XYZ file of C-alpha atoms in Angstrom:
361
model
C -0.006 -0.006 0.005
C 1.171 3.554 -0.710
C 2.658 5.599 2.102
C 1.041 8.772 0.736
C -1.974 9.653 2.905
C -5.393 9.580 1.203
C -7.112 12.847 0.215
C -9.361 14.191 2.959
C -12.941 14.201 1.802
C -15.992 15.496 3.675
C -18.504 12.825 4.786
C -22.238 13.114 4.909
C -24.767 11.197 6.922
C -26.644 8.817 4.591
C -30.280 9.644 5.106
C -31.576 8.845 8.559
C -28.895 6.188 9.136
C -25.828 6.508 11.301
C -23.583 5.881 8.301
C -21.146 8.569 7.238
C -20.204 8.261 3.587
C -17.564 10.091 1.484
C -18.698 11.827 -1.756
C -17.281 8.937 -3.811
C -18.585 5.394 -3.659
C -16.643 2.851 -5.694
C -18.612 0.779 -8.115
C -17.519 -2.780 -8.791
C -19.131 -3.962 -11.980
C -15.688 -3.964 -13.597
C -14.663 -6.654 -11.132
C -17.466 -8.752 -12.563
C -16.006 -8.358 -16.101
C -18.335 -5.716 -17.446
C -17.660 -5.533 -21.191
C -14.185 -7.128 -20.789
C -12.255 -9.685 -18.845
C -9.826 -7.920 -16.505
C -6.718 -9.772 -15.285
C -6.476 -10.433 -11.585
C -3.502 -8.099 -11.138
C -5.538 -5.142 -12.444
C -8.521 -6.061 -10.273
C -6.267 -6.224 -7.192
C -4.696 -2.860 -8.156
C -8.184 -1.271 -8.364
C -9.092 -2.452 -4.876
C -5.708 -1.312 -3.503
C -6.236 2.117 -5.021
C -9.483 2.576 -3.149
C -7.655 2.541 0.126
C -4.701 4.600 -1.112
C -6.845 7.487 -2.190
C -9.819 7.652 0.166
C -9.748 7.620 4.002
C -11.182 4.520 5.631
C -13.817 3.274 5.830
C -14.079 3.060 2.056
C -17.604 2.597 0.727
C -18.240 0.304 -2.255
C -21.302 -0.737 -4.234
C -21.738 -4.219 -5.656
C -24.414 -6.678 -6.689
C -24.971 -10.350 -7.283
C -25.748 -9.373 -10.865
C -22.220 -8.124 -11.468
C -20.658 -11.022 -13.302
C -23.164 -13.485 -11.719
C -21.418 -13.038 -8.354
C -17.874 -12.736 -9.763
C -17.510 -9.181 -8.470
C -18.381 -10.290 -4.961
C -15.784 -13.067 -5.120
C -13.112 -10.722 -6.336
C -13.865 -8.142 -3.681
C -13.519 -10.687 -0.891
C -10.335 -12.187 -2.363
C -8.683 -8.810 -2.875
C -9.576 -7.553 0.625
C -8.040 -10.658 2.143
C -4.882 -10.384 0.062
C -4.515 -6.743 1.045
C -5.316 -7.574 4.680
C -8.082 -5.013 4.894
C -10.045 -5.171 8.180
C -13.832 -5.485 7.960
C -14.193 -2.180 9.788
C -12.235 -0.408 7.037
C -14.822 -1.081 4.337
C -18.571 -0.614 4.093
C -20.134 -2.879 1.453
C -23.462 -2.126 -0.250
C -24.964 -5.126 -1.984
C -27.891 -4.737 -4.329
C -29.926 -7.934 -4.054
C -32.233 -9.737 -6.432
C -29.911 -11.753 -8.698
C -28.866 -15.221 -7.660
C -25.919 -17.133 -9.098
C -26.940 -20.318 -10.874
C -25.036 -22.797 -13.115
C -24.146 -21.668 -16.649
C -25.914 -23.991 -19.047
C -25.294 -22.206 -22.344
C -22.420 -20.613 -24.237
C -23.046 -17.282 -22.505
C -25.174 -16.021 -19.572
C -28.854 -15.528 -20.222
C -28.993 -12.178 -18.350
C -27.836 -9.085 -20.225
C -26.263 -10.989 -23.164
C -23.241 -9.266 -24.669
C -22.583 -7.187 -21.601
C -20.515 -9.532 -19.434
C -17.283 -11.268 -20.515
C -15.670 -14.525 -19.537
C -18.276 -15.653 -17.034
C -18.490 -19.201 -15.652
C -21.919 -18.807 -14.055
C -25.343 -17.434 -14.936
C -27.719 -15.371 -12.779
C -31.454 -15.412 -12.323
C -33.724 -12.729 -10.860
C -35.655 -13.505 -7.690
C -37.292 -10.635 -5.833
C -39.420 -12.730 -3.500
C -38.879 -12.447 0.230
C -37.139 -15.791 0.375
C -35.208 -15.012 -2.785
C -33.924 -11.752 -1.387
C -32.662 -13.439 1.739
C -31.072 -16.178 -0.401
C -29.282 -13.453 -2.399
C -28.046 -11.802 0.823
C -26.741 -15.099 2.182
C -25.136 -16.088 -1.111
C -23.554 -12.640 -1.463
C -21.952 -12.953 1.958
C -20.770 -16.449 1.100
C -19.138 -15.177 -2.074
C -17.445 -12.343 -0.228
C -16.201 -14.823 2.339
C -15.173 -14.221 5.921
C -14.697 -11.800 7.573
C -16.669 -9.567 5.210
C -20.412 -8.977 5.019
C -22.615 -6.520 3.249
C -24.227 -4.085 5.729
C -26.053 -1.830 3.242
C -28.745 -3.746 1.350
C -31.194 -2.862 -1.443
C -33.458 -4.435 -4.041
C -31.778 -4.367 -7.452
C -33.621 -3.626 -10.710
C -37.237 -3.707 -9.480
C -37.995 -1.581 -12.519
C -36.885 -4.369 -14.883
C -38.865 -6.895 -12.881
C -42.068 -4.809 -13.134
C -41.500 -4.057 -16.818
C -41.637 -7.801 -17.532
C -45.218 -8.074 -16.228
C -47.634 -9.452 -18.833
C -50.730 -7.567 -17.612
C -51.961 -5.270 -14.734
C -52.700 -8.213 -12.438
C -49.240 -9.677 -12.961
C -47.684 -6.294 -12.264
C -49.659 -6.003 -9.019
C -48.484 -9.470 -7.992
C -44.889 -8.387 -8.651
C -45.334 -5.168 -6.674
C -46.660 -7.206 -3.722
C -43.686 -9.551 -4.006
C -41.241 -6.617 -3.945
C -42.986 -5.160 -0.828
C -42.599 -8.528 0.874
C -38.914 -8.554 -0.045
C -38.553 -5.178 1.692
C -40.269 -6.537 4.777
C -37.581 -9.228 4.836
C -34.734 -6.683 4.466
C -36.126 -4.593 7.276
C -36.316 -7.779 9.378
C -32.569 -8.238 8.748
C -32.068 -4.631 9.832
C -34.029 -5.128 13.048
C -31.933 -8.190 13.834
C -28.815 -6.056 13.530
C -27.585 -7.844 10.367
C -27.911 -4.705 8.167
C -27.426 -0.981 8.701
C -29.523 0.493 5.881
C -32.124 -0.533 3.386
C -32.547 1.108 -0.062
C -33.191 0.597 -3.721
C -31.230 0.760 -6.987
C -32.996 1.281 -10.320
C -32.661 2.865 -13.695
C -36.309 4.029 -13.863
C -36.717 6.646 -11.170
C -40.506 6.472 -11.479
C -40.415 2.958 -10.061
C -38.334 4.272 -7.155
C -41.006 6.926 -6.587
C -43.711 4.250 -6.621
C -41.869 2.110 -4.109
C -41.074 5.086 -1.876
C -44.809 5.414 -1.210
C -45.056 1.714 -0.259
C -41.923 0.883 1.717
C -39.497 2.580 4.073
C -36.259 3.570 2.337
C -33.083 4.778 4.014
C -31.464 5.657 0.644
C -31.973 5.380 -3.088
C -29.514 4.902 -5.921
C -30.373 6.538 -9.254
C -28.838 5.081 -12.396
C -28.833 6.737 -15.848
C -31.387 9.146 -14.452
C -30.042 12.427 -13.071
C -27.071 13.294 -15.259
C -25.680 16.180 -17.274
C -27.438 14.743 -20.253
C -30.722 13.799 -18.643
C -32.226 15.682 -15.693
C -35.983 16.212 -16.094
C -37.492 18.774 -13.733
C -39.937 16.296 -12.313
C -37.053 14.097 -11.170
C -35.485 17.086 -9.505
C -38.734 17.697 -7.584
C -38.852 14.040 -6.561
C -35.273 14.156 -5.282
C -36.164 17.230 -3.227
C -39.089 15.371 -1.681
C -36.751 12.525 -0.809
C -34.362 14.917 0.899
C -37.225 16.434 2.881
C -38.201 12.909 4.083
C -34.631 12.239 5.176
C -33.834 9.664 2.448
C -30.190 9.494 1.315
C -29.176 9.669 -2.335
C -26.387 8.042 -4.249
C -26.119 8.936 -7.937
C -24.673 6.362 -10.331
C -24.130 5.711 -14.053
C -23.514 9.455 -14.525
C -21.680 8.657 -17.778
C -24.643 6.710 -19.147
C -22.507 3.554 -19.231
C -19.518 5.471 -20.609
C -21.233 7.172 -23.505
C -20.839 10.700 -22.197
C -17.073 10.236 -22.050
C -16.726 8.760 -25.547
C -17.787 5.126 -25.055
C -19.749 2.911 -27.417
C -22.494 1.898 -24.954
C -25.426 4.126 -24.055
C -27.457 3.060 -21.031
C -25.810 -0.370 -21.263
C -26.883 -0.861 -24.876
C -24.527 -0.861 -27.855
C -24.762 2.513 -29.590
C -26.962 2.346 -32.715
C -26.848 5.387 -35.001
C -30.084 4.281 -36.678
C -32.046 4.825 -33.445
C -33.430 8.287 -33.078
C -32.768 8.557 -29.341
C -29.151 7.391 -29.822
C -28.618 9.903 -32.639
C -29.927 12.663 -30.362
C -27.588 11.600 -27.597
C -24.614 11.655 -29.967
C -25.482 15.183 -31.169
C -25.730 16.357 -27.583
C -22.402 14.709 -26.783
C -20.652 16.506 -29.634
C -21.863 19.916 -28.428
C -20.945 18.930 -24.837
C -17.404 17.918 -25.846
C -16.986 21.250 -27.633
C -18.001 23.173 -24.519
C -15.714 21.089 -22.317
C -12.782 21.717 -24.641
C -13.425 25.431 -24.699
C -13.326 25.712 -20.895
C -10.573 23.114 -20.315
C -12.906 20.842 -18.411
C -12.672 17.054 -18.864
C -16.083 15.551 -19.843
C -15.729 13.054 -16.984
C -15.148 15.914 -14.543
C -18.296 17.661 -15.735
C -20.421 14.484 -15.472
C -19.119 13.612 -12.002
C -19.607 17.005 -10.496
C -23.006 17.493 -12.085
C -24.099 14.112 -10.761
C -22.913 15.048 -7.303
C -24.103 18.630 -7.010
C -27.150 19.020 -9.304
C -29.281 16.541 -7.357
C -27.614 17.328 -4.033
C -26.429 13.733 -3.752
C -24.649 12.331 -0.716
C -22.256 10.549 -3.032
C -21.620 9.586 -6.623
C -20.825 5.964 -7.476
C -17.976 5.598 -9.959
C -16.774 2.462 -11.645
C -13.465 2.139 -13.488
C -11.613 -0.704 -15.207
C -8.181 0.722 -14.458
C -6.597 1.624 -11.158
C -4.827 4.707 -12.573
C -8.177 6.495 -12.968
C -9.088 6.294 -9.264
C -6.949 9.225 -8.063
C -8.296 11.255 -10.982
C -11.859 10.407 -10.060
C -11.237 11.349 -6.421
C -9.812 14.716 -7.508
C -12.768 15.373 -9.829
C -15.185 14.583 -7.031
C -13.386 17.058 -4.771
C -12.724 19.977 -7.153
C -15.547 21.884 -8.901
C -15.319 23.186 -12.422
C -15.689 27.003 -12.815
C -19.119 28.502 -12.644
C -18.583 29.995 -16.069
C -18.468 26.460 -17.499
C -21.917 25.563 -16.075
C -23.304 28.883 -17.290
C -22.062 28.157 -20.805
C -23.854 24.768 -20.773
C -27.025 26.453 -19.590
C -26.759 29.209 -22.195
C -26.303 26.600 -24.926
C -29.360 24.625 -23.748
C -27.222 21.641 -22.813
C -28.423 21.730 -19.218
C -31.640 23.099 -17.844
C -31.417 26.765 -16.706
C -33.420 25.906 -13.552
C -30.991 23.162 -12.758
C -28.067 25.508 -13.279
C -29.522 28.037 -10.841
C -30.082 25.307 -8.275
C -26.493 24.077 -8.637
C -25.113 27.581 -8.041
C -27.338 28.045 -4.957
C -26.214 24.680 -3.595
C -22.546 25.466 -4.228
C -22.845 28.819 -2.401
C -24.451 27.390 0.685
């Protein structure tokens, strides 16, 4: 481990919990071979860099869906090799995907997204299934590590698969029962916080009226590219209710920083929505270049400040980007840059004014 002390970062209380989180949460889908198979040495270097650049306890976000449990296995192995104490890391595990045997040439979930997997994953959001996912996740991590921050993963996808209104209601009831089970784990002292992670924020809003949430994780939702006013108002209501917020996928799966995937789908120029996103990205890159602001920096700080998030979750496939990400979380771009984006219609003027007010508080 490096002898250089980590950068000091302010911590915020996550919702109504007693948890204090830094403004950067480390995502771990890369450890599950998102898009590519990473060698073990690089995965170990990524985990090492977490502790070299952020004061302990480090906060990470993972899920059984990431590589069908591979990310969880890699996290536990790396922590043991680096001799990281369980009190030096806070693990958030999004539950709902259970590792199962691989019976085809590639996994059946999200085909084309994960590389080099030896297992498949199946979704189970029942009460029993959620507890099975929690137990399996801790087994994959291995002693002495356990996930203390729990959530239901992808309830929006589960509801979208309903065949009719009756089936959707059955699925909603199943998800509510899963939350009852998670809160039971919390009452037993086996979890510290219960939340939700989803790409469709409207499903989060629907669940927030049905179950108690300590925190929510938005994905592909409140970003420099996409920040509808109604979502901003929903986030404000969450804050007023004492619900914590972690913002993730602020690059839209890498697209806003030049990648070929948009919202975890391969870019397709023939699609109208993809063509619109590309046109926006070109104008965005031009504005970034004019002000000397890296696109990643703009996306990160927007995702942290615009929705007044407690933290932004960032995932990287190379350890050398971690100190850069930490610096971009800490240092704001100039106000003139944000003003230029608003003047060009790249970000909402109302959102820009809110950002400035938040920054000046």
